[in-house]
């Protein structure tokens, strides 16, 4: 087995913060869009709160925070000189 160094771009591509942040942003956009077009009947079911809109906005903010965290503190690539035994 060869111990070739992993390029930094490949290591950062699958950073869990990017995946979680991206999913929260996508789901936040979908749920928020549904919240924009909710009928009054659906809002009344939630005791007068447009819960889809608020949940979508919360997911957007959380996803943006994850992506901001990933951008401000990128993943460090391990040096690869140490063996895990």
mmCIF file of N, CA and C in Angstrom:
data_model
loop_
_atom_site.group_PDB
_atom_site.id
_atom_site.type_symbol
_atom_site.label_atom_id
_atom_site.label_comp_id
_atom_site.label_asym_id
_atom_site.label_seq_id
_atom_site.Cartn_x
_atom_site.Cartn_y
_atom_site.Cartn_z
ATOM 1 N N UNK A 1 0.846 -1.170 0.000
ATOM 2 C CA UNK A 1 0.000 0.000 0.000
ATOM 3 C C UNK A 1 0.890 1.230 0.000
ATOM 4 N N UNK A 2 0.590 2.167 -0.851
ATOM 5 C CA UNK A 2 1.396 3.383 -0.930
ATOM 6 C C UNK A 2 0.792 4.473 -0.066
ATOM 7 N N UNK A 3 1.662 5.277 0.486
ATOM 8 C CA UNK A 3 1.228 6.402 1.315
ATOM 9 C C UNK A 3 1.424 7.695 0.545
ATOM 10 N N UNK A 4 0.623 7.866 -0.496
ATOM 11 C CA UNK A 4 0.713 9.083 -1.283
ATOM 12 C C UNK A 4 -0.017 10.200 -0.548
ATOM 13 N N UNK A 5 0.532 11.396 -0.570
ATOM 14 C CA UNK A 5 -0.155 12.501 0.103
ATOM 15 C C UNK A 5 -1.467 12.847 -0.604
ATOM 16 N N UNK A 6 -2.462 13.181 0.201
ATOM 17 C CA UNK A 6 -3.769 13.558 -0.327
ATOM 18 C C UNK A 6 -3.737 15.049 -0.647
ATOM 19 N N UNK A 7 -4.128 15.439 -1.845
ATOM 20 C CA UNK A 7 -4.168 16.870 -2.152
ATOM 21 C C UNK A 7 -5.143 17.599 -1.227
ATOM 22 N N UNK A 8 -4.799 18.827 -0.872
ATOM 23 C CA UNK A 8 -5.623 19.596 0.062
ATOM 24 C C UNK A 8 -7.027 19.816 -0.481
ATOM 25 N N UNK A 9 -7.156 20.010 -1.780
ATOM 26 C CA UNK A 9 -8.487 20.255 -2.346
ATOM 27 C C UNK A 9 -9.385 19.026 -2.217
ATOM 28 N N UNK A 10 -8.805 17.831 -2.359
ATOM 29 C CA UNK A 10 -9.586 16.605 -2.191
ATOM 30 C C UNK A 10 -9.990 16.411 -0.735
ATOM 31 N N UNK A 11 -9.089 16.716 0.174
ATOM 32 C CA UNK A 11 -9.383 16.544 1.593
ATOM 33 C C UNK A 11 -10.477 17.507 2.037
ATOM 34 N N UNK A 12 -10.479 18.711 1.488
ATOM 35 C CA UNK A 12 -11.479 19.709 1.883
ATOM 36 C C UNK A 12 -12.825 19.480 1.211
ATOM 37 N N UNK A 13 -12.833 18.753 0.104
ATOM 38 C CA UNK A 13 -14.073 18.542 -0.634
ATOM 39 C C UNK A 13 -15.110 17.818 0.211
ATOM 40 N N UNK A 14 -14.685 16.854 0.994
ATOM 41 C CA UNK A 14 -15.616 16.059 1.783
ATOM 42 C C UNK A 14 -15.603 16.453 3.259
ATOM 43 N N UNK A 15 -15.291 17.705 3.533
ATOM 44 C CA UNK A 15 -15.373 18.212 4.900
ATOM 45 C C UNK A 15 -16.839 18.145 5.334
ATOM 46 N N UNK A 16 -17.095 17.559 6.492
ATOM 47 C CA UNK A 16 -18.467 17.331 6.941
ATOM 48 C C UNK A 16 -19.220 18.648 7.121
ATOM 49 N N UNK A 17 -18.516 19.723 7.430
ATOM 50 C CA UNK A 17 -19.181 21.021 7.585
ATOM 51 C C UNK A 17 -19.748 21.501 6.261
ATOM 52 N N UNK A 18 -19.056 21.229 5.184
ATOM 53 C CA UNK A 18 -19.548 21.634 3.859
ATOM 54 C C UNK A 18 -20.792 20.834 3.489
ATOM 55 N N UNK A 19 -20.781 19.553 3.762
ATOM 56 C CA UNK A 19 -21.917 18.698 3.421
ATOM 57 C C UNK A 19 -23.138 19.071 4.254
ATOM 58 N N UNK A 20 -22.960 19.200 5.570
ATOM 59 C CA UNK A 20 -24.079 19.549 6.445
ATOM 60 C C UNK A 20 -24.598 20.945 6.117
ATOM 61 N N UNK A 21 -23.694 21.893 5.941
ATOM 62 C CA UNK A 21 -24.106 23.255 5.613
ATOM 63 C C UNK A 21 -24.857 23.326 4.300
ATOM 64 N N UNK A 22 -24.361 22.616 3.302
ATOM 65 C CA UNK A 22 -25.036 22.611 2.004
ATOM 66 C C UNK A 22 -26.425 22.005 2.070
ATOM 67 N N UNK A 23 -26.555 20.903 2.810
ATOM 68 C CA UNK A 23 -27.870 20.277 2.944
ATOM 69 C C UNK A 23 -28.843 21.182 3.684
ATOM 70 N N UNK A 24 -28.383 21.831 4.752
ATOM 71 C CA UNK A 24 -29.263 22.739 5.487
ATOM 72 C C UNK A 24 -29.690 23.920 4.622
ATOM 73 N N UNK A 25 -28.794 24.436 3.800
ATOM 74 C CA UNK A 25 -29.158 25.549 2.917
ATOM 75 C C UNK A 25 -30.204 25.097 1.899
ATOM 76 N N UNK A 26 -29.998 23.941 1.295
ATOM 77 C CA UNK A 26 -30.957 23.448 0.297
ATOM 78 C C UNK A 26 -32.316 23.190 0.941
ATOM 79 N N UNK A 27 -32.325 22.476 2.082
ATOM 80 C CA UNK A 27 -33.594 22.197 2.749
ATOM 81 C C UNK A 27 -34.238 23.483 3.261
ATOM 82 N N UNK A 28 -33.436 24.428 3.725
ATOM 83 C CA UNK A 28 -33.975 25.710 4.176
ATOM 84 C C UNK A 28 -34.649 26.466 3.050
ATOM 85 N N UNK A 29 -34.043 26.435 1.864
ATOM 86 C CA UNK A 29 -34.669 27.083 0.710
ATOM 87 C C UNK A 29 -35.993 26.410 0.350
ATOM 88 N N UNK A 30 -36.012 25.084 0.378
ATOM 89 C CA UNK A 30 -37.242 24.360 0.037
ATOM 90 C C UNK A 30 -38.348 24.615 1.055
ATOM 91 N N UNK A 31 -38.030 24.477 2.331
ATOM 92 C CA UNK A 31 -39.041 24.665 3.372
ATOM 93 C C UNK A 31 -39.482 26.126 3.426
ATOM 94 N N UNK A 32 -38.545 27.053 3.260
ATOM 95 C CA UNK A 32 -38.903 28.473 3.245
ATOM 96 C C UNK A 32 -39.799 28.822 2.073
ATOM 97 N N UNK A 33 -39.531 28.242 0.908
ATOM 98 C CA UNK A 33 -40.383 28.488 -0.258
ATOM 99 C C UNK A 33 -41.788 27.941 -0.028
ATOM 100 N N UNK A 34 -41.875 26.785 0.605
ATOM 101 C CA UNK A 34 -43.193 26.236 0.941
ATOM 102 C C UNK A 34 -43.897 27.166 1.921
ATOM 103 N N UNK A 35 -43.136 27.717 2.871
ATOM 104 C CA UNK A 35 -43.715 28.642 3.842
ATOM 105 C C UNK A 35 -44.228 29.921 3.216
ATOM 106 N N UNK A 36 -43.609 30.364 2.139
ATOM 107 C CA UNK A 36 -44.083 31.575 1.460
ATOM 108 C C UNK A 36 -45.449 31.364 0.809
ATOM 109 N N UNK A 37 -45.733 30.134 0.416
ATOM 110 C CA UNK A 37 -46.972 29.847 -0.300
ATOM 111 C C UNK A 37 -47.972 29.050 0.537
ATOM 112 N N UNK A 38 -47.807 29.023 1.859
ATOM 113 C CA UNK A 38 -48.764 28.334 2.723
ATOM 114 C C UNK A 38 -50.118 29.032 2.675
ATOM 115 N N UNK A 39 -51.167 28.235 2.744
ATOM 116 C CA UNK A 39 -52.514 28.805 2.797
ATOM 117 C C UNK A 39 -52.826 29.211 4.239
ATOM 118 N N UNK A 40 -53.861 30.004 4.391
ATOM 119 C CA UNK A 40 -54.257 30.447 5.731
ATOM 120 C C UNK A 40 -54.691 29.255 6.581
ATOM 121 N N UNK A 41 -55.271 28.250 5.942
ATOM 122 C CA UNK A 41 -55.690 27.044 6.666
ATOM 123 C C UNK A 41 -54.480 26.340 7.294
ATOM 124 N N UNK A 42 -53.389 26.256 6.554
ATOM 125 C CA UNK A 42 -52.188 25.611 7.086
ATOM 126 C C UNK A 42 -51.572 26.443 8.208
ATOM 127 N N UNK A 43 -51.631 27.745 8.090
ATOM 128 C CA UNK A 43 -51.095 28.611 9.148
ATOM 129 C C UNK A 43 -51.955 28.495 10.398
ATOM 130 N N UNK A 44 -53.271 28.394 10.229
ATOM 131 C CA UNK A 44 -54.164 28.232 11.379
ATOM 132 C C UNK A 44 -53.919 26.909 12.095
ATOM 133 N N UNK A 45 -53.539 25.866 11.352
ATOM 134 C CA UNK A 45 -53.212 24.577 11.976
ATOM 135 C C UNK A 45 -52.037 24.710 12.941
ATOM 136 N N UNK A 46 -51.133 25.635 12.634
ATOM 137 C CA UNK A 46 -49.944 25.843 13.469
ATOM 138 C C UNK A 46 -50.172 26.990 14.453
ATOM 139 N N UNK A 47 -51.416 27.226 14.823
ATOM 140 C CA UNK A 47 -51.805 28.247 15.798
ATOM 141 C C UNK A 47 -51.361 29.643 15.378
ATOM 142 N N UNK A 48 -51.487 29.935 14.099
ATOM 143 C CA UNK A 48 -51.221 31.272 13.593
ATOM 144 C C UNK A 48 -49.772 31.580 13.275
ATOM 145 N N UNK A 49 -48.897 30.596 13.401
ATOM 146 C CA UNK A 49 -47.471 30.808 13.122
ATOM 147 C C UNK A 49 -47.140 30.157 11.779
ATOM 148 N N UNK A 50 -46.482 30.891 10.920
ATOM 149 C CA UNK A 50 -46.054 30.327 9.635
ATOM 150 C C UNK A 50 -44.779 29.519 9.896
ATOM 151 N N UNK A 51 -44.973 28.319 10.428
ATOM 152 C CA UNK A 51 -43.862 27.505 10.919
ATOM 153 C C UNK A 51 -42.910 27.092 9.805
ATOM 154 N N UNK A 52 -43.421 26.858 8.608
ATOM 155 C CA UNK A 52 -42.535 26.475 7.508
ATOM 156 C C UNK A 52 -41.586 27.608 7.150
ATOM 157 N N UNK A 53 -42.084 28.825 7.155
ATOM 158 C CA UNK A 53 -41.232 29.968 6.833
ATOM 159 C C UNK A 53 -40.152 30.157 7.897
ATOM 160 N N UNK A 54 -40.547 30.082 9.165
ATOM 161 C CA UNK A 54 -39.571 30.269 10.246
ATOM 162 C C UNK A 54 -38.562 29.126 10.307
ATOM 163 N N UNK A 55 -39.022 27.903 10.099
ATOM 164 C CA UNK A 55 -38.096 26.763 10.101
ATOM 165 C C UNK A 55 -37.147 26.847 8.914
ATOM 166 N N UNK A 56 -37.647 27.270 7.765
ATOM 167 C CA UNK A 56 -36.793 27.439 6.591
ATOM 168 C C UNK A 56 -35.728 28.497 6.819
ATOM 169 N N UNK A 57 -36.124 29.615 7.430
ATOM 170 C CA UNK A 57 -35.149 30.666 7.734
ATOM 171 C C UNK A 57 -34.102 30.181 8.736
ATOM 172 N N UNK A 58 -34.546 29.426 9.744
ATOM 173 C CA UNK A 58 -33.604 28.897 10.734
ATOM 174 C C UNK A 58 -32.617 27.926 10.079
ATOM 175 N N UNK A 59 -33.112 27.085 9.172
ATOM 176 C CA UNK A 59 -32.218 26.154 8.476
ATOM 177 C C UNK A 59 -31.241 26.892 7.578
ATOM 178 N N UNK A 60 -31.697 27.955 6.928
ATOM 179 C CA UNK A 60 -30.799 28.762 6.095
ATOM 180 C C UNK A 60 -29.686 29.380 6.930
ATOM 181 N N UNK A 61 -30.048 29.925 8.085
ATOM 182 C CA UNK A 61 -29.047 30.548 8.955
ATOM 183 C C UNK A 61 -28.062 29.501 9.454
ATOM 184 N N UNK A 62 -28.565 28.348 9.890
ATOM 185 C CA UNK A 62 -27.677 27.295 10.383
ATOM 186 C C UNK A 62 -26.744 26.800 9.279
ATOM 187 N N UNK A 63 -27.279 26.585 8.092
ATOM 188 C CA UNK A 63 -26.445 26.158 6.970
ATOM 189 C C UNK A 63 -25.394 27.190 6.618
ATOM 190 N N UNK A 64 -25.782 28.464 6.638
ATOM 191 C CA UNK A 64 -24.823 29.534 6.349
ATOM 192 C C UNK A 64 -23.731 29.592 7.410
ATOM 193 N N UNK A 65 -24.086 29.342 8.668
ATOM 194 C CA UNK A 65 -23.075 29.332 9.731
ATOM 195 C C UNK A 65 -22.084 28.184 9.542
ATOM 196 N N UNK A 66 -22.574 27.017 9.161
ATOM 197 C CA UNK A 66 -21.677 25.892 8.896
ATOM 198 C C UNK A 66 -20.727 26.210 7.745
ATOM 199 N N UNK A 67 -21.260 26.795 6.674
ATOM 200 C CA UNK A 67 -20.416 27.127 5.525
ATOM 201 C C UNK A 67 -19.425 28.238 5.867
ATOM 202 N N UNK A 68 -19.859 29.206 6.677
ATOM 203 C CA UNK A 68 -18.955 30.269 7.113
ATOM 204 C C UNK A 68 -17.840 29.692 7.981
ATOM 205 N N UNK A 69 -18.175 28.775 8.875
ATOM 206 C CA UNK A 69 -17.185 28.127 9.733
ATOM 207 C C UNK A 69 -16.169 27.372 8.877
ATOM 208 N N UNK A 70 -16.657 26.667 7.872
ATOM 209 C CA UNK A 70 -15.766 25.910 6.993
ATOM 210 C C UNK A 70 -14.867 26.842 6.189
ATOM 211 N N UNK A 71 -15.375 28.002 5.823
ATOM 212 C CA UNK A 71 -14.593 28.962 5.039
ATOM 213 C C UNK A 71 -13.553 29.666 5.914
ATOM 214 N N UNK A 72 -13.931 30.009 7.161
ATOM 215 C CA UNK A 72 -13.006 30.713 8.048
ATOM 216 C C UNK A 72 -11.917 29.799 8.606
ATOM 217 N N UNK A 73 -12.244 28.543 8.855
ATOM 218 C CA UNK A 73 -11.277 27.584 9.390
ATOM 219 C C UNK A 73 -11.268 26.336 8.516
ATOM 220 N N UNK A 74 -10.553 26.385 7.399
ATOM 221 C CA UNK A 74 -10.528 25.222 6.497
ATOM 222 C C UNK A 74 -9.905 24.006 7.172
ATOM 223 N N UNK A 75 -10.277 22.845 6.682
ATOM 224 C CA UNK A 75 -9.757 21.593 7.233
ATOM 225 C C UNK A 75 -8.258 21.503 6.988
ATOM 226 N N UNK A 76 -7.554 21.037 8.001
ATOM 227 C CA UNK A 76 -6.111 20.845 7.869
ATOM 228 C C UNK A 76 -5.848 19.432 7.377
ATOM 229 N N UNK A 77 -4.987 19.322 6.403
ATOM 230 C CA UNK A 77 -4.646 18.020 5.845
ATOM 231 C C UNK A 77 -3.566 17.404 6.725
ATOM 232 N N UNK A 78 -3.770 16.157 7.203
ATOM 233 C CA UNK A 78 -2.737 15.520 8.017
ATOM 234 C C UNK A 78 -1.451 15.336 7.221
ATOM 235 N N UNK A 79 -0.325 15.390 7.937
ATOM 236 C CA UNK A 79 0.971 15.308 7.262
ATOM 237 C C UNK A 79 1.220 13.935 6.650
ATOM 238 N N UNK A 80 0.692 12.874 7.239
ATOM 239 C CA UNK A 80 0.838 11.533 6.681
ATOM 240 C C UNK A 80 2.130 10.850 7.085
ATOM 241 N N UNK A 81 2.981 11.494 7.858
ATOM 242 C CA UNK A 81 4.242 10.910 8.267
ATOM 243 C C UNK A 81 4.108 9.981 9.460
ATOM 244 N N UNK A 82 2.961 9.981 10.096
ATOM 245 C CA UNK A 82 2.760 9.159 11.286
ATOM 246 C C UNK A 82 1.889 7.969 10.932
ATOM 247 N N UNK A 83 2.192 6.827 11.527
ATOM 248 C CA UNK A 83 1.370 5.645 11.289
ATOM 249 C C UNK A 83 0.410 5.470 12.453
ATOM 250 N N UNK A 84 -0.770 4.969 12.166
ATOM 251 C CA UNK A 84 -1.790 4.766 13.196
ATOM 252 C C UNK A 84 -1.796 3.301 13.600
ATOM 253 N N UNK A 85 -0.943 2.943 14.547
ATOM 254 C CA UNK A 85 -0.882 1.554 15.013
ATOM 255 C C UNK A 85 -1.283 1.462 16.445
#
